[in-house]
Amino acid sequence: MPLRKLFRGKSAKSFPVKIVTLDAELEFNLPWRATGRDLFELVARTIGLRETWYFGLQYQDSKNNFAWLKMEKKVQDQDVPRRSPVPFVFLAKFYPEDVSEELVQEVTQHLFFLQVKQSILNMDIYCPPEMSVLLASYAVQAKFGDYDPAAYQTGALSMEELLPQRVISQYQMTAEMWEERIRIWYADHQGMTRDEAQMEYLKIAQDLGMYGVNYFNITNKKQTELWLGVTALGLNVYESENKLEPKISFPWSEIRNISVDDKKFTIRPTDKAAPNFVFFSKNSRMNKLILDLSIGNHDLFKRRRKPDTIEVQQMKAAAREEKLRRQIEKDKLAREKHLREEVERQKADLEQRLLQYQEEMRAANDALRRSEETAELLVEKSRIAEEESMLLTQKASEAEQECQRAHLISAKTQEEKIVLEHKVREAEILVSTLVEEGERRATEADRLQQELIRARIAEKQAKEKLCSFVHSFNHSASTSSSTLLNTPLFTASLLNATSTPHLPVTSLSHSMVVGDSTNMGSTGDLPDLTLGGSTDALNSTYPRPPPLTSLDLLNDTDVEQLSLEIEKERGEYLERSRHLQQQLLHLKSEIEVLKVEENETVLDSVYQQQLRSGETKYSTLRRTRSGTTKTRVAFFEEL
């Protein structure tokens, strides 16, 4: 009955209900005569779900058993909790065989992701330690987006529930050690969207042995305690201590009829030569639940092997168009990001070169200043040497006059003559000494004069070199700037630089000609070289593309492109699978030494045995389905 008819009339009696999904809570006032389907469709429309055949509303009955709300019966006629509001949980009731092929809507994928993740964390689905770390990294990518080394802080994931408690207790590892291993894989998922990360999570999780299995306690005719697993592919039988590896399996294609008689459950195979498959449950309620799940899974099993309905075809076509549109946008963003990074790299190179040139100019100015200081010092030394030479020449002249006076008075007496001769010898010695000193000082003055000449020549050469360097720098900076400005996708932040006036190239060349030491001795006189200019010319030459507002329907070219994309994705997936297998083996060997053996569970032992024998979930199913139906039924009776 349509809901608008149910809600018609102001006096219609109603009752409150509360629907809990894994990421939201909904409350409604439901008419008293509303059926389970009315409530289910109301919830589905509210959350925008169209793939409704996988889901159901679960509640806890008066005997504290979990049950599914029946679609055709009134809600109040069922054994729902008698409290206000009436609580229900919106969960996946049936699982797809292949999530990547069957789950079309993003909301469907998101709900399955949340439920499977919660089942793994609650340890309802067994997941090996190394696989748990990988799945945790996809969960982090789906929640937080791309890994950013600059913004990431150690301990950021400590508040998140990412690993099953069973895994944490089996290893002598701190929370920081687990987080580091999750972070390494998290960094590998760069560029993956939330939907892609959730789908990768589901692709890996669906290969786990306990994924999509509803377990029920049963016994055979020998009263052996066993587990019955109802799955999307058929019925599996497990030993009481091993829920991971089935002993026998019966695919839905081999089952013709199912009937319930109180605690007895009878399955009639399609092989008429095979006996009926009979088992017993604890109560009739459990048998009815097994029957309900079996019928639903069997219907979906047949539905998958028929052509898609018009509704499913429309959803898949819309999903393909949306996927193609997102891929085009993703490729466009990737190209723009690459070009932006290239421009940023060129900008960084130019800034680095600018700093290098400024440093070289600073060094050249320092060298020129030192040359000028050396020249001034040599001039001072030369002046001092000339003064010393003049003083020595004057002393030599005075000594010669003293010698002449001594010769004039030498004739007075013999004694005075001897004294005078003695003084003459001393004067001659003094004169010769002074003459030699004068010659040495003159030689020194000549040498200093030559050094001064050489210093001036070196100074001139340094000034010429600086002028040449400034000219080459101006030419290089002009060339680099023009190259950068001619880049089509130069970023707006670089083009729209501040409009502070800068010296033109010609004025820069003239302003940096070599001057005296007072003008070139400080690094503060260096010009401030920046990139500036208007973006109008660039915008007129390279007009921006119009914004993407709509996407035309797929044509032949789009279909071919989508096919190529699918083939490319398949190749990338295989390569990524090999890479993940190598990473899983590496992580397993790395943490194996920290394992606490006494904390190992029975399922851990079974999983290790499967690895040693090379068994997988699908090879085990093939093995348990081998043989005739009659042989398998007989094997079940002997368990």
XYZ file of C-alpha atoms in Angstrom:
639
model
C 0.000 0.000 0.000
C 1.428 3.414 -0.909
C 2.505 5.431 2.092
C 0.501 8.460 1.058
C -2.663 6.387 1.592
C -1.402 5.165 4.937
C -0.794 8.697 6.158
C -4.138 10.016 4.796
C -6.432 11.319 7.486
C -5.632 13.345 10.547
C -7.028 10.760 12.951
C -4.835 7.896 11.689
C -3.269 6.106 14.657
C 0.514 5.923 14.528
C 3.490 4.751 16.581
C 7.146 5.933 16.625
C 9.951 3.828 15.192
C 13.713 4.338 15.307
C 15.899 3.067 12.473
C 19.628 2.743 13.145
C 22.007 2.421 10.218
C 25.767 2.136 10.589
C 26.248 5.866 10.026
C 22.907 7.507 10.905
C 19.740 7.284 12.959
C 16.246 7.889 11.570
C 12.944 8.320 13.412
C 9.445 8.112 11.927
C 5.847 8.066 13.070
C 4.474 5.002 11.325
C 0.744 4.357 10.788
C -0.574 1.523 12.918
C -1.567 -0.604 9.919
C 1.769 -0.148 8.065
C 3.487 -3.300 6.846
C 7.151 -4.145 6.997
C 7.491 -3.229 3.323
C 6.005 0.213 3.975
C 8.616 0.913 6.639
C 11.434 -0.573 4.559
C 10.562 1.519 1.477
C 10.294 4.635 3.642
C 13.828 4.070 4.950
C 15.180 3.258 1.468
C 13.749 6.443 -0.029
C 15.055 8.504 2.864
C 18.669 7.367 2.388
C 18.425 7.286 -1.434
C 18.869 3.511 -1.782
C 17.680 1.726 -4.935
C 19.480 -1.640 -4.586
C 17.078 -2.650 -1.848
C 17.208 -6.430 -2.465
C 20.369 -6.809 -0.363
C 18.993 -5.199 2.807
C 16.498 -5.752 5.571
C 15.330 -4.459 8.958
C 16.533 -6.472 11.937
C 15.096 -6.425 15.445
C 15.322 -8.370 18.714
C 12.186 -10.371 19.496
C 10.624 -11.129 22.852
C 12.974 -14.112 23.388
C 16.053 -11.951 22.689
C 16.655 -13.618 19.341
C 17.563 -11.520 16.295
C 14.934 -11.638 13.555
C 14.253 -9.928 10.232
C 11.130 -7.860 9.729
C 8.727 -9.620 7.357
C 7.782 -7.453 4.404
C 4.176 -8.559 3.890
C 3.010 -8.575 7.514
C 2.032 -5.545 9.541
C 4.763 -4.287 11.811
C 2.529 -4.413 14.895
C 1.531 -8.029 14.149
C 5.135 -9.195 14.410
C 7.111 -9.942 17.572
C 8.795 -6.513 17.622
C 9.894 -4.869 20.909
C 6.960 -3.284 22.733
C 8.584 -0.001 23.610
C 8.581 3.502 22.198
C 10.140 4.146 19.776
C 10.307 0.651 18.295
C 14.011 0.011 17.450
C 15.179 -1.524 14.165
C 18.614 -1.896 12.605
C 19.026 -1.423 8.844
C 21.575 -4.036 7.714
C 22.668 -6.028 4.680
C 20.745 -9.298 4.759
C 22.220 -10.843 1.609
C 25.687 -10.526 0.124
C 26.748 -10.267 -3.551
C 28.992 -12.833 -5.176
C 31.266 -10.121 -6.631
C 31.081 -6.635 -5.102
C 32.789 -4.927 -8.040
C 30.249 -6.290 -10.539
C 27.015 -6.185 -8.538
C 27.154 -3.166 -6.229
C 26.260 -0.195 -8.414
C 25.195 2.669 -6.163
C 27.704 4.486 -4.002
C 25.337 4.385 -1.036
C 25.110 0.600 -1.390
C 28.890 0.278 -1.469
C 29.200 2.574 1.548
C 26.694 0.590 3.630
C 28.401 -2.722 2.766
C 31.792 -1.212 3.593
C 30.610 -0.077 7.035
C 28.977 -3.429 7.822
C 31.903 -5.586 6.674
C 34.370 -3.329 8.498
C 32.331 -3.593 11.702
C 32.123 -7.393 11.342
C 35.911 -7.623 11.001
C 36.533 -5.372 14.009
C 33.972 -7.358 16.060
C 35.784 -10.550 14.973
C 32.614 -11.954 13.362
C 34.753 -12.311 10.213
C 38.214 -13.814 10.658
C 40.933 -11.629 9.132
C 44.674 -12.472 9.358
C 46.936 -9.846 10.961
C 48.740 -8.676 7.832
C 45.417 -8.397 5.968
C 43.960 -6.433 8.889
C 46.707 -3.821 8.536
C 46.060 -3.503 4.794
C 42.303 -3.126 5.278
C 42.901 -0.558 8.037
C 44.959 1.537 5.602
C 42.059 1.553 3.104
C 39.656 2.529 5.906
C 41.922 5.449 6.831
C 42.123 6.536 3.169
C 38.316 6.411 2.889
C 37.876 8.545 6.016
C 40.730 11.070 5.849
C 41.640 11.252 2.148
C 45.193 11.489 0.796
C 48.143 11.174 3.138
C 49.849 14.533 3.760
C 53.331 14.156 5.323
C 53.367 17.829 6.351
C 50.037 17.686 8.214
C 50.256 14.128 9.555
C 51.145 13.810 13.231
C 52.251 10.671 15.028
C 49.381 9.333 17.093
C 46.707 10.762 14.792
C 45.272 7.275 14.223
C 45.450 6.138 17.839
C 41.848 7.224 18.497
C 40.537 5.203 15.541
C 39.403 1.596 15.924
C 41.295 0.042 13.042
C 42.394 -3.464 14.080
C 40.556 -6.412 15.695
C 41.443 -6.916 19.345
C 42.481 -10.493 18.534
C 45.241 -9.184 16.242
C 46.488 -6.621 18.763
C 46.711 -9.193 21.586
C 48.670 -11.694 19.477
C 51.754 -9.495 19.044
C 54.097 -7.689 21.397
C 53.673 -4.425 19.535
C 52.745 -0.975 20.786
C 49.999 1.190 19.288
C 52.697 3.365 17.683
C 54.231 0.322 15.952
C 50.864 -0.709 14.497
C 50.160 2.871 13.456
C 53.487 3.147 11.634
C 52.761 0.017 9.596
C 49.284 1.288 8.737
C 50.748 4.693 7.796
C 53.214 3.115 5.329
C 50.369 1.501 3.371
C 48.159 4.563 3.831
C 50.802 6.637 2.018
C 50.655 4.194 -0.957
C 46.966 4.986 -1.591
C 47.695 8.549 -2.766
C 45.075 9.867 -5.202
C 42.426 7.265 -4.297
C 38.920 8.648 -3.697
C 36.663 7.571 -0.841
C 34.527 5.354 -3.095
C 37.587 3.693 -4.630
C 39.120 3.019 -1.207
C 35.864 1.480 0.061
C 35.576 -0.707 -3.035
C 39.197 -1.906 -2.657
C 38.382 -2.738 0.961
C 35.379 -4.829 -0.115
C 37.310 -6.581 -2.916
C 39.879 -7.806 -0.405
C 37.330 -8.604 2.318
C 35.142 -10.744 0.037
C 38.035 -13.215 -0.308
C 38.022 -13.876 3.454
C 36.629 -17.286 4.390
C 33.902 -16.052 6.767
C 32.727 -13.140 4.591
C 29.001 -13.219 3.756
C 28.281 -16.367 5.814
C 25.366 -16.608 8.267
C 26.134 -19.366 10.798
C 23.593 -21.566 12.596
C 24.044 -24.409 15.089
C 22.735 -27.697 13.667
C 23.086 -31.426 14.257
C 22.920 -34.399 11.911
C 21.185 -37.699 12.576
C 24.137 -38.795 14.748
C 23.595 -35.678 16.938
C 27.028 -34.290 15.973
C 27.316 -30.583 16.688
C 27.958 -28.731 13.414
C 27.665 -25.276 11.853
C 25.478 -24.537 8.841
C 26.619 -21.575 6.750
C 24.113 -19.865 4.431
C 25.954 -17.944 1.700
C 25.317 -16.328 -1.667
C 26.648 -19.459 -3.421
C 24.957 -22.189 -1.396
C 24.974 -24.041 1.926
C 28.204 -24.984 3.702
C 28.682 -27.356 6.621
C 31.455 -26.698 9.152
C 32.840 -28.554 12.127
C 31.976 -27.126 15.536
C 35.491 -25.762 16.138
C 36.244 -24.570 12.616
C 34.066 -21.877 11.031
C 36.726 -21.020 8.465
C 37.005 -24.187 6.386
C 33.805 -26.003 5.308
C 33.753 -29.773 5.224
C 31.118 -30.063 2.476
C 29.151 -27.610 0.323
C 25.889 -27.717 -1.597
C 25.554 -24.983 -4.273
C 22.120 -23.548 -4.920
C 22.122 -25.080 -8.409
C 21.972 -28.563 -6.792
C 19.067 -27.729 -4.443
C 15.528 -28.309 -5.732
C 13.348 -27.781 -2.687
C 13.626 -26.788 0.985
C 11.081 -27.624 3.692
C 10.823 -27.107 7.437
C 9.040 -29.294 9.954
C 9.487 -27.856 13.450
C 13.203 -28.464 14.233
C 13.749 -30.657 11.186
C 15.126 -29.069 8.018
C 14.945 -31.034 4.768
C 16.681 -30.187 1.501
C 15.762 -32.053 -1.656
C 18.608 -32.084 -4.225
C 18.072 -31.853 -7.961
C 19.776 -35.230 -8.318
C 16.883 -37.648 -7.872
C 19.278 -40.490 -7.111
C 20.597 -38.633 -4.074
C 18.847 -38.873 -0.713
C 17.447 -35.824 1.034
C 19.835 -33.679 3.045
C 18.370 -33.522 6.566
C 19.597 -31.679 9.650
C 18.132 -30.442 12.909
C 18.272 -27.048 14.612
C 17.620 -26.016 18.217
C 14.173 -24.546 17.586
C 11.663 -23.837 14.892
C 12.412 -20.087 14.923
C 15.966 -20.792 13.800
C 14.703 -23.096 11.059
C 12.370 -20.379 9.792
C 15.258 -17.904 9.758
C 17.420 -20.395 7.831
C 14.572 -20.924 5.397
C 14.103 -17.175 4.926
C 17.796 -16.606 4.222
C 17.978 -19.657 1.945
C 15.026 -18.542 -0.157
C 16.400 -15.008 -0.484
C 19.904 -16.149 -1.425
C 18.524 -18.719 -3.864
C 16.390 -16.052 -5.580
C 19.382 -13.724 -5.901
C 21.485 -16.662 -7.186
C 18.995 -17.220 -10.020
C 18.580 -13.477 -10.614
C 22.322 -12.995 -11.186
C 22.253 -15.598 -13.932
C 19.502 -13.823 -15.848
C 19.755 -10.630 -17.918
C 19.655 -7.471 -15.836
C 16.304 -5.791 -15.346
C 15.630 -2.388 -16.886
C 16.134 -0.743 -13.488
C 19.531 -2.390 -12.994
C 20.576 -1.565 -16.555
C 19.666 2.080 -15.994
C 21.601 2.165 -12.727
C 24.649 0.562 -14.334
C 24.519 2.957 -17.297
C 24.281 5.922 -14.951
C 27.127 4.502 -12.881
C 29.291 4.086 -16.003
C 28.607 7.654 -17.085
C 29.374 8.942 -13.612
C 32.554 6.868 -13.490
C 33.665 8.172 -16.890
C 32.888 11.754 -15.851
C 34.857 11.378 -12.647
C 37.732 9.759 -14.491
C 37.833 12.679 -16.943
C 37.795 15.147 -14.059
C 40.443 13.140 -12.229
C 42.703 13.078 -15.295
C 42.159 16.801 -15.797
C 43.012 17.546 -12.187
C 46.044 15.294 -12.433
C 47.287 17.179 -15.512
C 46.660 20.543 -13.879
C 48.402 19.365 -10.731
C 51.366 18.172 -12.786
C 51.584 21.464 -14.658
C 51.245 23.389 -11.415
C 54.021 21.361 -9.844
C 56.170 21.968 -12.926
C 55.568 25.714 -12.732
C 56.260 25.702 -9.008
C 59.473 23.803 -9.676
C 60.523 26.333 -12.312
C 59.690 29.130 -9.918
C 61.762 27.505 -7.203
C 64.638 27.043 -9.666
C 64.491 30.712 -10.638
C 64.403 31.785 -7.013
C 67.352 29.508 -6.288
C 69.267 30.919 -9.224
C 68.406 34.443 -8.105
C 69.764 33.716 -4.644
C 72.868 32.179 -6.210
C 73.417 35.232 -8.399
C 72.947 37.553 -5.436
C 75.450 35.523 -3.463
C 77.951 35.655 -6.329
C 77.446 39.431 -6.634
C 77.960 39.758 -2.891
C 81.169 37.731 -3.134
C 82.368 39.845 -6.093
C 81.684 43.049 -4.154
C 83.580 41.691 -1.167
C 86.531 40.779 -3.402
C 86.473 44.241 -4.996
C 86.360 45.896 -1.573
C 89.297 43.815 -0.398
C 91.268 44.769 -3.547
C 90.604 48.450 -2.902
C 91.653 48.127 0.720
C 94.854 46.327 -0.367
C 95.594 49.090 -2.903
C 95.115 51.785 -0.250
C 97.413 49.886 2.102
C 100.092 49.603 -0.583
C 99.829 53.361 -1.317
C 100.323 54.110 2.382
C 103.340 51.799 2.566
C 104.839 53.448 -0.516
C 104.415 56.936 1.027
C 106.104 55.822 4.254
C 108.983 54.310 2.290
C 109.494 57.552 0.339
C 109.553 59.569 3.576
C 112.088 57.178 5.110
C 114.240 57.411 1.962
C 114.204 61.243 2.112
C 115.165 61.142 5.815
C 118.085 58.810 5.129
C 119.260 61.015 2.248
C 119.217 64.032 4.560
C 121.197 62.163 7.197
C 123.750 61.108 4.569
C 124.172 64.758 3.498
C 124.713 65.864 7.059
C 127.267 63.129 7.600
C 129.179 64.221 4.491
C 129.255 67.806 5.734
C 130.519 66.599 9.093
C 133.256 64.705 7.290
C 134.331 67.824 5.412
C 134.469 69.822 8.649
C 136.556 67.071 10.215
C 139.088 67.309 7.320
C 139.437 71.098 7.829
C 140.321 70.881 11.486
C 142.551 67.754 11.091
C 145.579 69.946 10.485
C 145.628 71.478 13.968
C 147.492 68.859 15.851
C 148.697 65.374 15.346
C 146.570 64.172 18.194
C 143.589 65.947 16.770
C 144.524 64.451 13.404
C 144.489 60.965 14.825
C 141.192 61.662 16.519
C 139.864 63.207 13.368
C 141.080 60.257 11.315
C 139.347 57.992 13.737
C 136.159 60.049 13.441
C 136.568 60.151 9.665
C 136.712 56.388 9.548
C 133.663 56.184 11.724
C 131.895 58.784 9.587
C 132.832 56.907 6.429
C 131.526 53.727 7.902
C 128.365 55.545 8.948
C 128.029 57.123 5.509
C 128.466 53.809 3.768
C 125.926 52.283 6.094
C 123.480 55.118 5.480
C 124.091 54.936 1.725
C 123.391 51.201 1.724
C 120.281 51.760 3.828
C 119.196 54.537 1.459
C 119.709 52.244 -1.542
C 117.767 49.483 0.180
C 114.954 51.907 0.995
C 114.933 53.159 -2.584
C 114.754 49.592 -3.850
C 111.893 48.918 -1.448
C 110.129 52.053 -2.673
C 110.507 50.896 -6.282
C 109.143 47.470 -5.364
C 106.155 48.978 -3.582
C 105.575 51.282 -6.557
C 105.488 48.194 -8.851
C 103.042 46.411 -6.500
C 100.849 49.508 -6.495
C 100.807 49.480 -10.278
C 99.908 45.794 -10.318
C 97.162 46.346 -7.712
C 95.645 49.121 -9.797
C 95.739 46.825 -12.854
C 94.032 44.041 -10.822
C 91.452 46.531 -9.564
C 90.689 47.582 -13.112
C 90.336 43.947 -14.199
C 87.995 43.211 -11.254
C 85.803 46.175 -12.152
C 85.644 45.014 -15.782
C 84.727 41.472 -14.644
C 81.949 42.795 -12.399
C 80.498 44.856 -15.224
C 80.557 41.791 -17.492
C 78.913 39.645 -14.779
C 76.108 42.169 -14.212
C 75.430 42.311 -17.935
C 75.260 38.475 -18.214
C 73.006 38.275 -15.152
C 70.564 40.790 -16.598
C 70.446 38.863 -19.846
C 69.876 35.489 -18.030
C 67.195 36.843 -15.716
C 65.348 38.427 -18.650
C 65.437 35.134 -20.607
C 64.227 33.018 -17.622
C 61.435 35.452 -16.809
C 60.156 35.472 -20.360
C 60.214 31.638 -20.434
C 58.200 31.420 -17.266
C 55.669 34.017 -18.354
C 55.123 32.176 -21.635
C 54.096 29.006 -19.775
C 50.369 28.466 -20.637
C 49.221 27.240 -17.281
C 51.263 29.522 -15.045
C 49.613 29.677 -11.634
C 47.514 32.650 -10.718
C 49.485 33.242 -7.555
C 52.694 33.786 -9.585
C 51.107 35.865 -12.353
C 49.210 38.081 -9.948
C 52.255 39.117 -7.987
C 52.224 42.450 -6.199
C 52.526 45.450 -8.440
C 55.453 47.046 -6.547
C 57.540 48.803 -9.189
C 60.858 47.189 -10.052
C 63.864 48.494 -11.875
C 63.806 47.716 -15.570
C 66.603 45.679 -17.028
C 68.365 48.673 -18.579
C 68.229 50.771 -15.418
C 69.405 47.773 -13.417
C 72.408 47.400 -15.653
C 73.286 51.119 -15.318
C 72.666 51.239 -11.584
C 75.130 48.437 -10.906
C 78.189 49.862 -12.675
C 81.344 49.761 -10.589
C 81.896 52.782 -8.319
C 84.185 53.672 -5.496
C 84.457 51.686 -2.278
C 81.792 53.726 -0.500
C 79.127 52.751 -3.045
C 79.954 49.070 -3.508
C 81.154 48.074 -0.091
C 77.706 47.206 1.377
C 75.401 44.356 0.408
C 72.401 46.526 1.151
C 72.876 48.333 -2.193
C 72.065 45.171 -4.152
C 68.875 45.459 -6.255
C 65.727 43.566 -5.210
C 65.045 41.243 -8.184
C 61.483 39.884 -8.326
C 59.018 38.718 -10.997
C 56.150 41.008 -11.767
C 53.823 42.035 -14.495
C 50.211 41.825 -15.552
C 48.291 38.654 -16.354
C 46.074 40.312 -18.961
C 48.274 39.331 -21.853
C 48.450 35.737 -20.680
C 44.704 35.555 -20.141
C 44.062 36.901 -23.634
C 46.548 34.500 -25.205
C 45.504 31.446 -23.199
C 41.803 31.785 -22.326
C 40.530 29.661 -19.474
C 38.386 26.674 -20.484
C 34.692 26.958 -19.680
C 33.615 25.236 -16.455
C 32.329 21.691 -16.695
C 28.603 21.963 -15.996
C 27.182 18.913 -17.741
C 28.178 15.708 -19.492
C 26.638 14.527 -22.736
C 25.423 10.978 -23.070
C 27.932 8.326 -24.047
C 28.713 8.041 -27.734
C 30.838 5.449 -29.570
C 34.051 7.259 -28.742
C 33.113 7.375 -25.060
C 32.328 3.654 -25.072
C 35.692 2.858 -26.666
C 37.406 5.113 -24.170
C 35.572 3.423 -21.305
C 36.600 -0.003 -22.636
C 40.210 1.106 -22.758
C 39.886 2.469 -19.227
C 38.465 -0.864 -18.030
C 41.320 -2.811 -19.648
C 43.796 -0.383 -18.145
C 42.184 -0.729 -14.719
C 42.275 -4.532 -15.005
C 46.000 -4.470 -15.756
C 46.634 -2.010 -12.962
C 44.585 -4.151 -10.578
C 46.631 -7.276 -11.377
C 49.868 -5.381 -10.941
C 48.604 -3.854 -7.704
C 47.533 -7.316 -6.485
C 51.032 -8.684 -7.029
C 52.485 -5.678 -5.259
C 50.079 -6.116 -2.337
C 50.922 -9.817 -2.035
C 54.610 -8.955 -1.792
C 53.888 -6.288 0.823
C 51.717 -8.692 2.828
C 54.465 -11.327 2.854
C 57.008 -8.711 3.908
C 54.800 -7.458 6.756
C 54.032 -10.989 7.895
C 57.723 -11.903 8.100
C 58.442 -8.603 9.860
C 55.898 -9.055 12.680
C 56.275 -12.849 12.968
C 59.160 -12.481 15.444
C 56.892 -10.442 17.771
C 54.094 -12.991 17.813
C 52.836 -14.421 21.132
C 52.209 -18.098 20.371
C 49.990 -18.803 23.387
C 47.484 -16.162 22.209
C 46.943 -17.910 18.888
C 43.343 -19.038 18.267
C 42.003 -22.141 16.527
C 41.128 -20.074 13.446
C 44.709 -18.783 13.312
C 45.973 -22.369 13.240
C 43.471 -23.301 10.521
C 44.493 -20.287 8.441
C 48.196 -21.112 8.785
C 47.463 -24.676 7.692
C 45.580 -23.358 4.645
C 48.565 -21.189 3.711
C 50.982 -24.104 4.009
C 48.774 -26.284 1.806
C 48.162 -23.465 -0.701
C 44.402 -23.433 -0.093
C 42.191 -20.386 -0.646
C 38.519 -19.728 0.005
C 37.595 -20.627 -3.573
C 39.805 -23.706 -3.905
C 38.314 -25.005 -0.631
C 34.786 -24.511 -2.012
C 35.722 -26.356 -5.207
C 37.136 -29.225 -3.164
C 34.102 -29.463 -0.854
C 31.756 -29.559 -3.878
C 33.625 -32.355 -5.598
C 31.891 -35.688 -5.926
C 28.231 -36.433 -6.377
C 25.466 -35.018 -4.211
C 24.794 -38.518 -2.890
C 28.405 -38.886 -1.761
C 28.351 -35.542 0.025
C 25.064 -36.264 1.786
C 26.492 -39.565 2.983
C 29.618 -37.806 4.179
C 27.459 -35.329 6.129
C 25.602 -38.157 7.846
C 28.906 -39.677 8.961
C 30.295 -36.478 10.497
